Amino acid sequence: MRAKKPSRSKRLLWHVALFIPFFVAIYVPLYNRIEPTLFGIPFFYWFQTLWIVVAAAVTALAYRAKI
């Protein structure tokens, strides 16, 4: 039995959600600073690491939605 394909609007929503981490990563002025630090780690590093986790989660959710 074939799985039901999501509607066009839901697929568009997932595609936009997949591009958000990409656009955040390429917009360097957003995170090009040292403060605030988190456990002594400058913002520049922990913000990028956070977005790796967010991007992985969004990708996993999009995969589970079978877009």
Short mmCIF file of N, CA and C in Angstrom, two decimals:
data_model
loop_
_atom_site.label_atom_id
_atom_site.label_comp_id
_atom_site.label_asym_id
_atom_site.label_seq_id
_atom_site.Cartn_x
_atom_site.Cartn_y
_atom_site.Cartn_z
N MET A 1 0.84 -1.17 0.00
CA MET A 1 0.00 0.00 0.00
C MET A 1 0.89 1.24 0.00
N ARG A 2 0.59 2.19 -0.84
CA ARG A 2 1.38 3.42 -0.91
C ARG A 2 0.99 4.38 0.19
N ALA A 3 2.00 5.08 0.69
CA ALA A 3 1.74 6.08 1.72
C ALA A 3 1.10 7.31 1.07
N LYS A 4 0.22 7.94 1.80
CA LYS A 4 -0.44 9.14 1.30
C LYS A 4 0.56 10.30 1.26
N LYS A 5 0.62 10.99 0.14
CA LYS A 5 1.55 12.10 -0.03
C LYS A 5 0.96 13.36 0.60
N PRO A 6 1.78 14.12 1.35
CA PRO A 6 1.28 15.36 1.97
C PRO A 6 0.84 16.37 0.91
N SER A 7 -0.02 17.26 1.31
CA SER A 7 -0.51 18.28 0.38
C SER A 7 0.61 19.23 -0.01
N ARG A 8 0.37 19.97 -1.06
CA ARG A 8 1.38 20.90 -1.58
C ARG A 8 1.75 21.96 -0.55
N SER A 9 0.79 22.46 0.20
CA SER A 9 1.08 23.50 1.20
C SER A 9 1.94 22.95 2.34
N LYS A 10 1.72 21.71 2.74
CA LYS A 10 2.54 21.11 3.79
C LYS A 10 3.97 20.89 3.30
N ARG A 11 4.11 20.44 2.05
CA ARG A 11 5.46 20.26 1.49
C ARG A 11 6.18 21.59 1.42
N LEU A 12 5.49 22.65 1.01
CA LEU A 12 6.09 23.97 0.95
C LEU A 12 6.55 24.43 2.33
N LEU A 13 5.73 24.19 3.33
CA LEU A 13 6.09 24.54 4.70
C LEU A 13 7.36 23.81 5.14
N TRP A 14 7.47 22.52 4.84
CA TRP A 14 8.67 21.77 5.20
C TRP A 14 9.89 22.24 4.44
N HIS A 15 9.72 22.61 3.18
CA HIS A 15 10.85 23.12 2.40
C HIS A 15 11.35 24.45 2.99
N VAL A 16 10.46 25.29 3.39
CA VAL A 16 10.85 26.55 4.03
C VAL A 16 11.57 26.26 5.34
N ALA A 17 11.03 25.32 6.11
CA ALA A 17 11.66 24.96 7.39
C ALA A 17 13.07 24.39 7.17
N LEU A 18 13.28 23.68 6.08
CA LEU A 18 14.60 23.13 5.79
C LEU A 18 15.60 24.22 5.38
N PHE A 19 15.12 25.30 4.80
CA PHE A 19 16.01 26.37 4.38
C PHE A 19 16.37 27.34 5.50
N ILE A 20 15.60 27.40 6.56
CA ILE A 20 15.87 28.33 7.65
C ILE A 20 17.26 28.12 8.25
N PRO A 21 17.66 26.90 8.62
CA PRO A 21 19.03 26.74 9.16
C PRO A 21 20.11 27.15 8.16
N PHE A 22 19.86 26.91 6.89
CA PHE A 22 20.83 27.31 5.86
C PHE A 22 21.00 28.82 5.83
N PHE A 23 19.90 29.55 5.82
CA PHE A 23 19.98 31.00 5.75
C PHE A 23 20.58 31.60 7.03
N VAL A 24 20.29 31.01 8.16
CA VAL A 24 20.89 31.48 9.41
C VAL A 24 22.40 31.27 9.38
N ALA A 25 22.84 30.14 8.84
CA ALA A 25 24.27 29.84 8.80
C ALA A 25 25.04 30.77 7.85
N ILE A 26 24.41 31.19 6.75
CA ILE A 26 25.15 32.03 5.80
C ILE A 26 25.07 33.51 6.15
N TYR A 27 24.22 33.89 7.08
CA TYR A 27 24.12 35.29 7.49
C TYR A 27 25.04 35.52 8.71
N VAL A 28 26.32 35.64 8.45
CA VAL A 28 27.35 35.71 9.49
C VAL A 28 27.18 36.91 10.44
N PRO A 29 26.77 38.10 9.99
CA PRO A 29 26.61 39.20 10.95
C PRO A 29 25.66 38.89 12.11
N LEU A 30 24.80 37.90 11.93
CA LEU A 30 23.88 37.52 13.01
C LEU A 30 24.63 36.95 14.21
N TYR A 31 25.71 36.22 13.98
CA TYR A 31 26.41 35.56 15.09
C TYR A 31 27.89 35.90 15.17
N ASN A 32 28.33 36.93 14.51
CA ASN A 32 29.74 37.32 14.52
C ASN A 32 30.05 38.21 15.74
N ARG A 33 30.04 37.59 16.91
CA ARG A 33 30.36 38.31 18.15
C ARG A 33 30.79 37.31 19.21
N ILE A 34 31.31 37.82 20.29
CA ILE A 34 31.81 36.95 21.36
C ILE A 34 30.79 36.81 22.48
N GLU A 35 30.16 37.89 22.85
CA GLU A 35 29.20 37.86 23.95
C GLU A 35 27.81 37.56 23.42
N PRO A 36 26.94 36.88 24.09
CA PRO A 36 27.08 36.28 25.41
C PRO A 36 27.79 34.93 25.33
N THR A 37 28.52 34.64 26.38
CA THR A 37 29.20 33.35 26.44
C THR A 37 28.30 32.34 27.15
N LEU A 38 28.50 31.09 26.86
CA LEU A 38 27.75 30.01 27.50
C LEU A 38 28.76 29.01 28.04
N PHE A 39 28.89 28.95 29.35
CA PHE A 39 29.89 28.12 30.02
C PHE A 39 31.29 28.45 29.52
N GLY A 40 31.55 29.70 29.26
CA GLY A 40 32.86 30.15 28.81
C GLY A 40 33.10 30.02 27.31
N ILE A 41 32.12 29.51 26.58
CA ILE A 41 32.25 29.34 25.13
C ILE A 41 31.66 30.58 24.45
N PRO A 42 32.42 31.24 23.57
CA PRO A 42 31.92 32.43 22.90
C PRO A 42 30.66 32.13 22.06
N PHE A 43 29.83 33.14 21.92
CA PHE A 43 28.56 33.03 21.18
C PHE A 43 28.78 32.48 19.78
N PHE A 44 29.83 32.94 19.11
CA PHE A 44 30.11 32.52 17.74
C PHE A 44 30.11 31.00 17.62
N TYR A 45 30.72 30.31 18.57
CA TYR A 45 30.85 28.85 18.49
C TYR A 45 29.59 28.12 18.94
N TRP A 46 29.01 28.53 20.09
CA TRP A 46 27.87 27.76 20.56
C TRP A 46 26.63 28.00 19.72
N PHE A 47 26.52 29.16 19.09
CA PHE A 47 25.37 29.42 18.22
C PHE A 47 25.43 28.52 16.98
N GLN A 48 26.61 28.39 16.40
CA GLN A 48 26.75 27.51 15.24
C GLN A 48 26.48 26.05 15.61
N THR A 49 26.97 25.63 16.76
CA THR A 49 26.74 24.26 17.22
C THR A 49 25.26 24.02 17.48
N LEU A 50 24.58 24.99 18.05
CA LEU A 50 23.14 24.88 18.27
C LEU A 50 22.40 24.68 16.95
N TRP A 51 22.80 25.41 15.91
CA TRP A 51 22.12 25.29 14.62
C TRP A 51 22.41 23.97 13.92
N ILE A 52 23.51 23.33 14.23
CA ILE A 52 23.75 21.98 13.71
C ILE A 52 22.68 21.03 14.26
N VAL A 53 22.42 21.15 15.55
CA VAL A 53 21.40 20.31 16.19
C VAL A 53 20.01 20.65 15.64
N VAL A 54 19.71 21.93 15.50
CA VAL A 54 18.40 22.35 14.97
C VAL A 54 18.22 21.85 13.54
N ALA A 55 19.24 21.99 12.72
CA ALA A 55 19.15 21.53 11.32
C ALA A 55 18.93 20.02 11.25
N ALA A 56 19.62 19.28 12.11
CA ALA A 56 19.42 17.82 12.13
C ALA A 56 18.00 17.47 12.56
N ALA A 57 17.47 18.18 13.55
CA ALA A 57 16.11 17.91 14.00
C ALA A 57 15.08 18.25 12.93
N VAL A 58 15.24 19.37 12.26
CA VAL A 58 14.31 19.76 11.19
C VAL A 58 14.37 18.76 10.04
N THR A 59 15.57 18.32 9.69
CA THR A 59 15.72 17.34 8.62
C THR A 59 15.06 16.02 9.00
N ALA A 60 15.24 15.59 10.24
CA ALA A 60 14.61 14.34 10.70
C ALA A 60 13.09 14.45 10.69
N LEU A 61 12.57 15.59 11.12
CA LEU A 61 11.12 15.77 11.11
C LEU A 61 10.56 15.82 9.70
N ALA A 62 11.27 16.46 8.79
CA ALA A 62 10.83 16.50 7.39
C ALA A 62 10.87 15.11 6.78
N TYR A 63 11.86 14.33 7.13
CA TYR A 63 11.96 12.96 6.64
C TYR A 63 10.79 12.12 7.16
N ARG A 64 10.48 12.29 8.44
CA ARG A 64 9.36 11.55 9.02
C ARG A 64 8.03 11.95 8.41
N ALA A 65 7.94 13.21 7.95
CA ALA A 65 6.71 13.69 7.32
C ALA A 65 6.61 13.19 5.89
N LYS A 66 7.70 12.60 5.38
CA LYS A 66 7.75 12.03 4.03
C LYS A 66 7.40 13.05 2.96
N ILE A 67 8.11 14.17 3.02
CA ILE A 67 7.86 15.18 1.99
C ILE A 67 8.54 14.70 0.79
#
